[in-house]
Tab-separated table of C-alpha atoms in Angstrom:
chain	number	residue	atom	x	y	z
N	1	MET	CA	-34.933	-46.218	24.824
N	2	THR	CA	-36.403	-49.782	23.521
N	3	HIS	CA	-35.609	-50.907	19.912
N	4	ARG	CA	-37.377	-53.396	17.937
N	5	THR	CA	-36.179	-56.539	15.470
N	6	ARG	CA	-37.141	-56.837	12.192
N	7	LYS	CA	-40.529	-58.313	13.060
N	8	GLY	CA	-41.181	-55.847	15.175
N	9	LYS	CA	-41.218	-56.875	18.787
N	10	ARG	CA	-40.136	-54.863	21.983
N	11	GLN	CA	-36.486	-55.010	22.463
N	12	ARG	CA	-35.136	-54.489	26.023
N	13	PRO	CA	-33.235	-51.145	26.449
N	14	LEU	CA	-29.186	-51.334	25.048
N	15	PRO	CA	-26.912	-51.047	28.021
N	16	LYS	CA	-25.612	-47.935	28.576
N	17	GLU	CA	-21.819	-48.699	28.588
N	18	PRO	CA	-19.858	-51.988	27.820
N	19	ALA	CA	-19.812	-54.628	30.660
N	20	PRO	CA	-16.385	-54.833	32.437
N	21	PHE	CA	-15.412	-58.371	31.160
N	22	ASP	CA	-14.796	-60.284	28.146
N	23	ILE	CA	-16.457	-63.785	27.043
N	24	PHE	CA	-14.399	-65.852	25.206
N	25	VAL	CA	-16.003	-68.682	23.183
N	26	ASP	CA	-14.120	-71.621	22.156
N	27	ALA	CA	-16.366	-71.563	18.739
N	28	ASP	CA	-15.342	-74.352	16.752
N	29	ALA	CA	-18.343	-76.553	18.142
N	30	CYS	CA	-20.139	-74.625	20.481
N	31	PRO	CA	-23.554	-75.567	20.318
N	32	VAL	CA	-25.091	-72.374	22.027
N	33	LYS	CA	-23.946	-69.106	20.111
N	34	SER	CA	-26.764	-68.182	19.573
N	35	GLU	CA	-28.073	-68.101	23.164
N	36	ILE	CA	-24.553	-66.069	24.004
N	37	TYR	CA	-25.179	-63.320	21.433
N	38	ARG	CA	-28.423	-63.129	22.931
N	39	VAL	CA	-26.940	-62.265	26.251
N	40	ALA	CA	-23.844	-59.979	25.344
N	41	ILE	CA	-26.790	-58.316	24.131
N	42	ARG	CA	-28.319	-57.275	26.733
N	43	CYS	CA	-25.848	-56.915	28.784
N	44	GLY	CA	-23.514	-55.058	26.532
N	45	ALA	CA	-20.412	-58.080	26.883
N	46	LEU	CA	-17.394	-58.239	24.135
N	47	VAL	CA	-18.037	-61.757	22.565
N	48	TYR	CA	-14.711	-62.965	21.443
N	49	LEU	CA	-15.174	-65.788	18.684
N	50	VAL	CA	-12.066	-68.189	18.693
N	51	SER	CA	-11.721	-70.902	16.029
N	52	ASN	CA	-9.397	-71.700	12.998
N	53	GLN	CA	-11.895	-70.901	10.639
N	54	ARG	CA	-13.949	-67.485	10.461
N	55	MET	CA	-17.792	-67.689	10.830
N	56	LYS	CA	-20.806	-66.168	10.271
N	57	VAL	CA	-21.659	-63.456	12.681
N	58	PRO	CA	-25.449	-62.402	12.785
N	59	GLU	CA	-25.924	-58.569	12.783
N	60	GLN	CA	-27.644	-57.182	15.221
N	61	LEU	CA	-27.923	-54.191	17.040
N	62	GLY	CA	-25.957	-53.768	19.822
N	63	LEU	CA	-23.782	-57.260	19.290
N	64	ARG	CA	-20.029	-56.855	19.814
N	65	VAL	CA	-18.226	-59.570	18.493
N	66	LYS	CA	-14.433	-59.895	17.727
N	67	MET	CA	-14.052	-63.017	15.129
N	68	VAL	CA	-10.864	-64.343	16.231
N	69	VAL	CA	-9.382	-67.044	13.543
N	70	VAL	CA	-5.961	-68.823	14.641
N	71	THR	CA	-3.865	-70.765	12.786
N	72	SER	CA	-4.655	-75.016	12.742
N	73	GLY	CA	-3.319	-76.981	14.751
N	74	GLU	CA	-3.795	-78.843	17.891
N	75	ASN	CA	-5.081	-76.313	21.017
N	76	VAL	CA	-4.207	-73.166	18.804
N	77	ALA	CA	-7.470	-71.451	19.831
N	78	ASP	CA	-6.902	-72.891	23.348
N	79	MET	CA	-3.438	-71.377	23.823
N	80	TRP	CA	-5.226	-67.619	22.589
N	81	ILE	CA	-7.909	-67.363	24.087
N	82	ALA	CA	-5.948	-69.134	27.212
N	83	ASP	CA	-3.298	-65.819	26.939
N	84	GLN	CA	-5.943	-63.671	26.525
N	85	ILE	CA	-8.630	-63.980	29.417
N	86	LYS	CA	-8.234	-61.654	32.640
N	87	PRO	CA	-9.738	-62.312	35.588
N	88	HIS	CA	-13.771	-62.512	35.895
N	89	ASP	CA	-14.208	-62.430	32.071
N	90	ILE	CA	-16.105	-65.402	31.462
N	91	CYS	CA	-14.934	-68.738	28.759
N	92	ILE	CA	-17.398	-71.108	27.228
N	93	THR	CA	-15.203	-74.331	26.165
N	94	SER	CA	-16.105	-77.987	26.740
N	95	ASP	CA	-11.924	-78.457	26.103
N	96	LEU	CA	-11.441	-79.415	30.209
N	97	PRO	CA	-7.506	-78.425	29.834
N	98	LEU	CA	-8.478	-74.727	28.570
N	99	ALA	CA	-11.281	-74.890	31.039
N	100	ALA	CA	-8.607	-75.948	33.882
N	101	LYS	CA	-6.244	-72.700	32.821
N	102	CYS	CA	-9.069	-70.319	32.592
N	103	VAL	CA	-9.579	-71.112	36.107
N	104	ASP	CA	-6.305	-70.662	37.567
N	105	ALA	CA	-6.451	-66.925	35.695
N	106	GLN	CA	-9.279	-65.979	37.947
N	107	ALA	CA	-11.873	-66.499	35.227
N	108	TYR	CA	-15.284	-67.962	35.423
N	109	VAL	CA	-15.677	-71.153	32.929
N	110	LEU	CA	-18.959	-73.324	31.952
N	111	SER	CA	-19.648	-76.020	29.562
N	112	PRO	CA	-22.295	-75.257	27.139
N	113	ARG	CA	-24.099	-77.739	28.633
N	114	GLY	CA	-24.044	-75.379	31.655
N	115	ARG	CA	-21.525	-76.942	33.941
N	116	GLU	CA	-19.518	-74.425	35.815
N	117	TRP	CA	-15.593	-75.180	36.099
N	118	THR	CA	-14.369	-74.252	38.961
N	119	GLU	CA	-10.499	-75.308	40.496
N	120	ASP	CA	-12.139	-78.462	42.238
N	121	THR	CA	-14.436	-79.162	39.269
N	122	VAL	CA	-12.252	-79.173	36.616
N	123	SER	CA	-9.240	-81.024	38.425
N	124	GLU	CA	-12.189	-84.046	38.631
N	125	ALA	CA	-13.158	-84.189	35.386
N	126	LEU	CA	-9.304	-83.922	34.223
N	127	ALA	CA	-8.418	-86.871	36.641
N	128	ARG	CA	-11.323	-88.752	36.101
N	129	ARG	CA	-10.625	-88.298	32.089
N	130	ASP	CA	-7.103	-89.574	32.392
N	131	LEU	CA	-8.542	-92.823	34.385
N	132	MET	CA	-10.862	-93.562	31.167
N	133	THR	CA	-8.473	-92.951	28.213
N	134	SER	CA	-6.013	-94.932	31.001
N	135	LEU	CA	-8.657	-98.328	31.131
N	136	ARG	CA	-9.371	-97.707	27.685
N	137	GLU	CA	-5.890	-98.265	26.134
N	138	GLN	CA	-5.583	-101.438	28.411
N	139	ASP	CA	-5.728	-104.775	26.603
N	140	TRP	CA	-9.160	-106.176	28.004
N	141	GLY	CA	-9.250	-109.633	25.863
N	142	GLY	CA	-11.286	-108.581	23.628
N	143	THR	CA	-14.268	-106.233	25.096
N	144	GLU	CA	-13.833	-102.761	24.431
N	145	LEU	CA	-15.418	-100.516	26.925
N	146	PRO	CA	-18.536	-98.422	26.490
N	147	THR	CA	-17.381	-94.967	25.373
N	148	GLY	CA	-19.885	-92.113	23.790
N	149	GLY	CA	-20.033	-88.410	23.864
N	150	PRO	CA	-21.712	-86.450	25.311
N	151	PRO	CA	-26.663	-86.707	24.834
N	152	PRO	CA	-27.571	-84.579	21.839
N	153	MET	CA	-28.511	-80.787	23.501
N	154	ASN	CA	-31.526	-80.058	24.096
N	155	ASP	CA	-33.734	-77.429	25.575
N	156	ARG	CA	-33.129	-78.225	28.694
N	157	ALA	CA	-29.688	-78.256	28.241
N	158	ARG	CA	-29.790	-74.423	26.724
N	159	SER	CA	-31.669	-73.597	29.569
N	160	HIS	CA	-29.028	-75.124	32.082
N	161	PHE	CA	-26.599	-73.024	30.448
N	162	LEU	CA	-28.272	-70.083	30.490
N	163	ASN	CA	-29.133	-69.820	33.873
N	164	THR	CA	-25.131	-70.571	34.540
N	165	LEU	CA	-24.408	-67.539	32.247
N	166	ASP	CA	-26.626	-65.386	33.838
N	167	ARG	CA	-25.129	-66.690	37.676
N	168	LEU	CA	-21.339	-65.531	36.242
N	169	ILE	CA	-22.428	-62.876	34.287
N	170	THR	CA	-24.024	-60.905	37.781
N	171	LYS	CA	-20.669	-63.466	40.049
N	172	SER	CA	-18.255	-61.067	37.166
N	173	LYS	CA	-19.541	-57.315	37.371
N	174	LYS	CA	-20.267	-57.891	41.722
N	175	ALA	CA	-16.184	-58.721	41.864
N	176	HIS	CA	-15.413	-55.974	39.139
N	177	SER	CA	-17.835	-53.281	41.429
N	178	SER	CA	-16.254	-54.453	43.783
N	179	ASN	CA	-12.407	-54.653	43.425
N	180	PRO	CA	-12.621	-51.931	39.887
N	181	GLN	CA	-9.129	-51.671	37.994
């Protein structure tokens, strides 16, 4: 059975049963929440939005979201996600230590830019981050090391995120079907 949006566009039918995995979102600075909602509706996944403040969640047919508001404090949202995530769940985060904890828990992890974090890639990224922190803390005789954050999100980064998320959903479904709990 298909349903229609407010503008009358036809949508895919809603899944008959919920997905066997959950999606955890480190939501405070996540730029791809709307993309996550669309994918969650399509596959029937429950999304946990974990943040230290309340967020507005759109009311859409088939969207299952649990808003988890944690107390303010360093890494409180990360600790909540790390404690709740199970093998083959999916976590979306930019936080490397959280990504490492989720990978250790055998979950699938990706950044909002679509980079999949595995045991190897997260270890390498943590080592690089630690090296850069160490270099920045050294006295360079008045010369500063160049710093800067990631480039702004664009359509290409969003597309890469969606492709990686779809691939991880397929992996998670396959893992659950071959290893039902």
